[in-house]
């Protein structure tokens, strides 16, 4: 399993740094940033370096609610959303592809939460991330 590439705490993940690592997936990253910027004024995001994971992570929030996390890998990025158990009906009744519903249902529990992760390489993958973020907004 590969590791996130943004490991240097002194190298902020600027667009130039991201483009170097993401390559063609940069267009999907820019589309995610545009979605966050224009979807709702209360939706925002920020980069932080986490010493425990020795990596930069992007956190998208709605007011104080964390919607999803993103980590950058070579040629792709991965978004992960954590859902409380009460989100199960919203997820199982959603139009998410079955693989992501199954990922949630059979995934590892972190207390009373479970995660859905999406590898984003192209814009079609980003559609799933947007759906997942919308579900997370529904089950605040």
mmCIF file of C-alpha atoms in Angstrom:
data_model
loop_
_atom_site.group_PDB
_atom_site.id
_atom_site.type_symbol
_atom_site.label_atom_id
_atom_site.label_comp_id
_atom_site.label_asym_id
_atom_site.label_seq_id
_atom_site.Cartn_x
_atom_site.Cartn_y
_atom_site.Cartn_z
ATOM 1 C CA UNK A 1 0.000 0.000 0.000
ATOM 2 C CA UNK A 2 1.424 3.367 -0.953
ATOM 3 C CA UNK A 3 1.729 6.315 1.390
ATOM 4 C CA UNK A 4 0.720 9.957 1.003
ATOM 5 C CA UNK A 5 3.380 11.983 -0.797
ATOM 6 C CA UNK A 6 3.083 15.275 1.085
ATOM 7 C CA UNK A 7 5.462 14.317 3.917
ATOM 8 C CA UNK A 8 7.670 17.401 4.303
ATOM 9 C CA UNK A 9 6.295 19.684 7.044
ATOM 10 C CA UNK A 10 8.214 22.639 5.538
ATOM 11 C CA UNK A 11 6.712 22.256 2.053
ATOM 12 C CA UNK A 12 3.189 23.699 2.020
ATOM 13 C CA UNK A 13 0.913 21.983 -0.534
ATOM 14 C CA UNK A 14 0.699 24.866 -3.007
ATOM 15 C CA UNK A 15 -0.844 24.367 -6.442
ATOM 16 C CA UNK A 16 2.645 23.872 -7.915
ATOM 17 C CA UNK A 17 3.476 21.144 -5.386
ATOM 18 C CA UNK A 18 0.096 19.485 -5.902
ATOM 19 C CA UNK A 19 0.450 19.552 -9.690
ATOM 20 C CA UNK A 20 3.842 17.870 -9.400
ATOM 21 C CA UNK A 21 2.339 14.955 -7.457
ATOM 22 C CA UNK A 22 -1.163 14.725 -8.925
ATOM 23 C CA UNK A 23 -0.401 15.076 -12.637
ATOM 24 C CA UNK A 24 -3.637 14.503 -14.599
ATOM 25 C CA UNK A 25 -5.610 14.229 -11.348
ATOM 26 C CA UNK A 26 -4.899 17.938 -10.748
ATOM 27 C CA UNK A 27 -8.012 18.813 -12.788
ATOM 28 C CA UNK A 28 -10.116 16.787 -10.346
ATOM 29 C CA UNK A 29 -8.431 18.492 -7.395
ATOM 30 C CA UNK A 30 -9.187 21.912 -8.864
ATOM 31 C CA UNK A 31 -12.812 20.869 -9.430
ATOM 32 C CA UNK A 32 -13.072 19.810 -5.775
ATOM 33 C CA UNK A 33 -11.641 23.157 -4.652
ATOM 34 C CA UNK A 34 -14.116 25.013 -6.910
ATOM 35 C CA UNK A 35 -16.973 22.952 -5.456
ATOM 36 C CA UNK A 36 -15.912 23.797 -1.909
ATOM 37 C CA UNK A 37 -15.458 27.475 -2.758
ATOM 38 C CA UNK A 38 -18.778 27.930 -4.574
ATOM 39 C CA UNK A 39 -21.162 25.341 -3.069
ATOM 40 C CA UNK A 40 -22.024 27.237 0.116
ATOM 41 C CA UNK A 41 -20.403 30.180 1.938
ATOM 42 C CA UNK A 42 -20.215 28.075 5.126
ATOM 43 C CA UNK A 43 -18.160 25.406 3.332
ATOM 44 C CA UNK A 44 -14.402 25.856 3.556
ATOM 45 C CA UNK A 45 -11.180 23.921 3.725
ATOM 46 C CA UNK A 46 -7.619 24.095 4.931
ATOM 47 C CA UNK A 47 -4.314 22.256 4.802
ATOM 48 C CA UNK A 48 -2.629 21.127 8.003
ATOM 49 C CA UNK A 49 0.447 19.087 8.698
ATOM 50 C CA UNK A 50 -0.275 16.267 11.144
ATOM 51 C CA UNK A 51 2.760 15.058 13.059
ATOM 52 C CA UNK A 52 1.130 11.784 14.094
ATOM 53 C CA UNK A 53 0.641 10.717 10.465
ATOM 54 C CA UNK A 54 3.685 12.650 9.232
ATOM 55 C CA UNK A 55 1.691 14.091 6.353
ATOM 56 C CA UNK A 56 -0.287 17.072 5.099
ATOM 57 C CA UNK A 57 -4.060 16.538 5.022
ATOM 58 C CA UNK A 58 -6.778 18.752 3.616
ATOM 59 C CA UNK A 59 -9.884 19.126 5.780
ATOM 60 C CA UNK A 60 -13.171 20.339 4.278
ATOM 61 C CA UNK A 61 -15.626 21.716 6.827
ATOM 62 C CA UNK A 62 -19.147 23.055 6.935
ATOM 63 C CA UNK A 63 -19.183 25.571 9.770
ATOM 64 C CA UNK A 64 -17.666 23.344 12.498
ATOM 65 C CA UNK A 65 -18.630 19.993 10.959
ATOM 66 C CA UNK A 66 -15.825 18.074 9.248
ATOM 67 C CA UNK A 67 -17.191 16.884 5.910
ATOM 68 C CA UNK A 68 -14.190 15.062 4.542
ATOM 69 C CA UNK A 69 -10.441 14.668 4.570
ATOM 70 C CA UNK A 70 -8.141 14.450 1.566
ATOM 71 C CA UNK A 71 -4.666 12.972 1.256
ATOM 72 C CA UNK A 72 -2.480 13.241 -1.847
ATOM 73 C CA UNK A 73 -0.812 10.218 -3.433
ATOM 74 C CA UNK A 74 1.195 9.890 -6.635
ATOM 75 C CA UNK A 75 -1.277 10.498 -9.502
ATOM 76 C CA UNK A 76 -4.390 10.632 -7.304
ATOM 77 C CA UNK A 77 -5.900 11.852 -4.092
ATOM 78 C CA UNK A 78 -8.115 10.048 -1.649
ATOM 79 C CA UNK A 79 -11.109 11.609 0.066
ATOM 80 C CA UNK A 80 -12.498 10.085 3.249
ATOM 81 C CA UNK A 81 -15.738 10.995 4.991
ATOM 82 C CA UNK A 82 -16.632 9.699 8.445
ATOM 83 C CA UNK A 83 -20.267 9.041 9.269
ATOM 84 C CA UNK A 84 -22.044 8.378 12.552
ATOM 85 C CA UNK A 85 -24.087 5.187 12.783
ATOM 86 C CA UNK A 86 -27.281 7.229 12.407
ATOM 87 C CA UNK A 87 -26.233 7.948 8.793
ATOM 88 C CA UNK A 88 -26.770 4.334 7.738
ATOM 89 C CA UNK A 89 -30.305 4.837 6.315
ATOM 90 C CA UNK A 90 -29.186 7.903 4.341
ATOM 91 C CA UNK A 91 -26.264 5.956 2.880
ATOM 92 C CA UNK A 92 -28.122 2.736 2.106
ATOM 93 C CA UNK A 93 -31.034 4.652 0.528
ATOM 94 C CA UNK A 94 -28.728 6.897 -1.515
ATOM 95 C CA UNK A 95 -27.788 6.601 -5.171
ATOM 96 C CA UNK A 96 -24.152 5.896 -4.304
ATOM 97 C CA UNK A 97 -22.579 3.049 -6.260
ATOM 98 C CA UNK A 98 -23.005 -0.244 -4.400
ATOM 99 C CA UNK A 99 -19.269 -0.586 -3.738
ATOM 100 C CA UNK A 100 -19.294 2.532 -1.540
ATOM 101 C CA UNK A 101 -22.444 1.495 0.336
ATOM 102 C CA UNK A 102 -20.819 -1.891 0.970
ATOM 103 C CA UNK A 103 -17.610 -0.153 2.055
ATOM 104 C CA UNK A 104 -19.577 1.731 4.707
ATOM 105 C CA UNK A 105 -21.580 -1.299 5.869
ATOM 106 C CA UNK A 106 -18.623 -3.648 6.168
ATOM 107 C CA UNK A 107 -15.970 -1.086 7.065
ATOM 108 C CA UNK A 108 -13.942 -0.727 10.221
ATOM 109 C CA UNK A 109 -15.675 1.063 13.073
ATOM 110 C CA UNK A 110 -14.006 3.979 14.797
ATOM 111 C CA UNK A 111 -16.164 4.150 17.914
ATOM 112 C CA UNK A 112 -19.622 4.918 16.556
ATOM 113 C CA UNK A 113 -18.409 6.046 13.144
ATOM 114 C CA UNK A 114 -17.506 4.407 9.857
ATOM 115 C CA UNK A 115 -15.777 5.811 6.800
ATOM 116 C CA UNK A 116 -16.197 5.908 3.053
ATOM 117 C CA UNK A 117 -13.063 6.575 0.996
ATOM 118 C CA UNK A 118 -12.828 7.424 -2.694
ATOM 119 C CA UNK A 119 -9.703 7.305 -4.854
ATOM 120 C CA UNK A 120 -10.000 10.293 -7.163
ATOM 121 C CA UNK A 121 -8.093 10.184 -10.425
ATOM 122 C CA UNK A 122 -10.652 11.692 -12.795
ATOM 123 C CA UNK A 123 -13.762 13.865 -12.642
ATOM 124 C CA UNK A 124 -16.113 10.861 -12.613
ATOM 125 C CA UNK A 125 -14.554 9.774 -9.296
ATOM 126 C CA UNK A 126 -15.137 13.240 -7.914
ATOM 127 C CA UNK A 127 -18.894 12.913 -8.467
ATOM 128 C CA UNK A 128 -18.950 10.177 -5.830
ATOM 129 C CA UNK A 129 -17.030 12.374 -3.378
ATOM 130 C CA UNK A 130 -19.563 15.182 -3.894
ATOM 131 C CA UNK A 131 -22.451 12.759 -3.285
ATOM 132 C CA UNK A 132 -20.793 11.557 -0.090
ATOM 133 C CA UNK A 133 -20.222 15.127 1.110
ATOM 134 C CA UNK A 134 -23.904 15.921 0.441
ATOM 135 C CA UNK A 135 -24.963 12.905 2.500
ATOM 136 C CA UNK A 136 -22.659 14.023 5.327
ATOM 137 C CA UNK A 137 -24.345 17.431 5.267
ATOM 138 C CA UNK A 138 -27.755 15.766 5.586
ATOM 139 C CA UNK A 139 -26.809 13.847 8.744
ATOM 140 C CA UNK A 140 -25.212 16.641 10.742
#
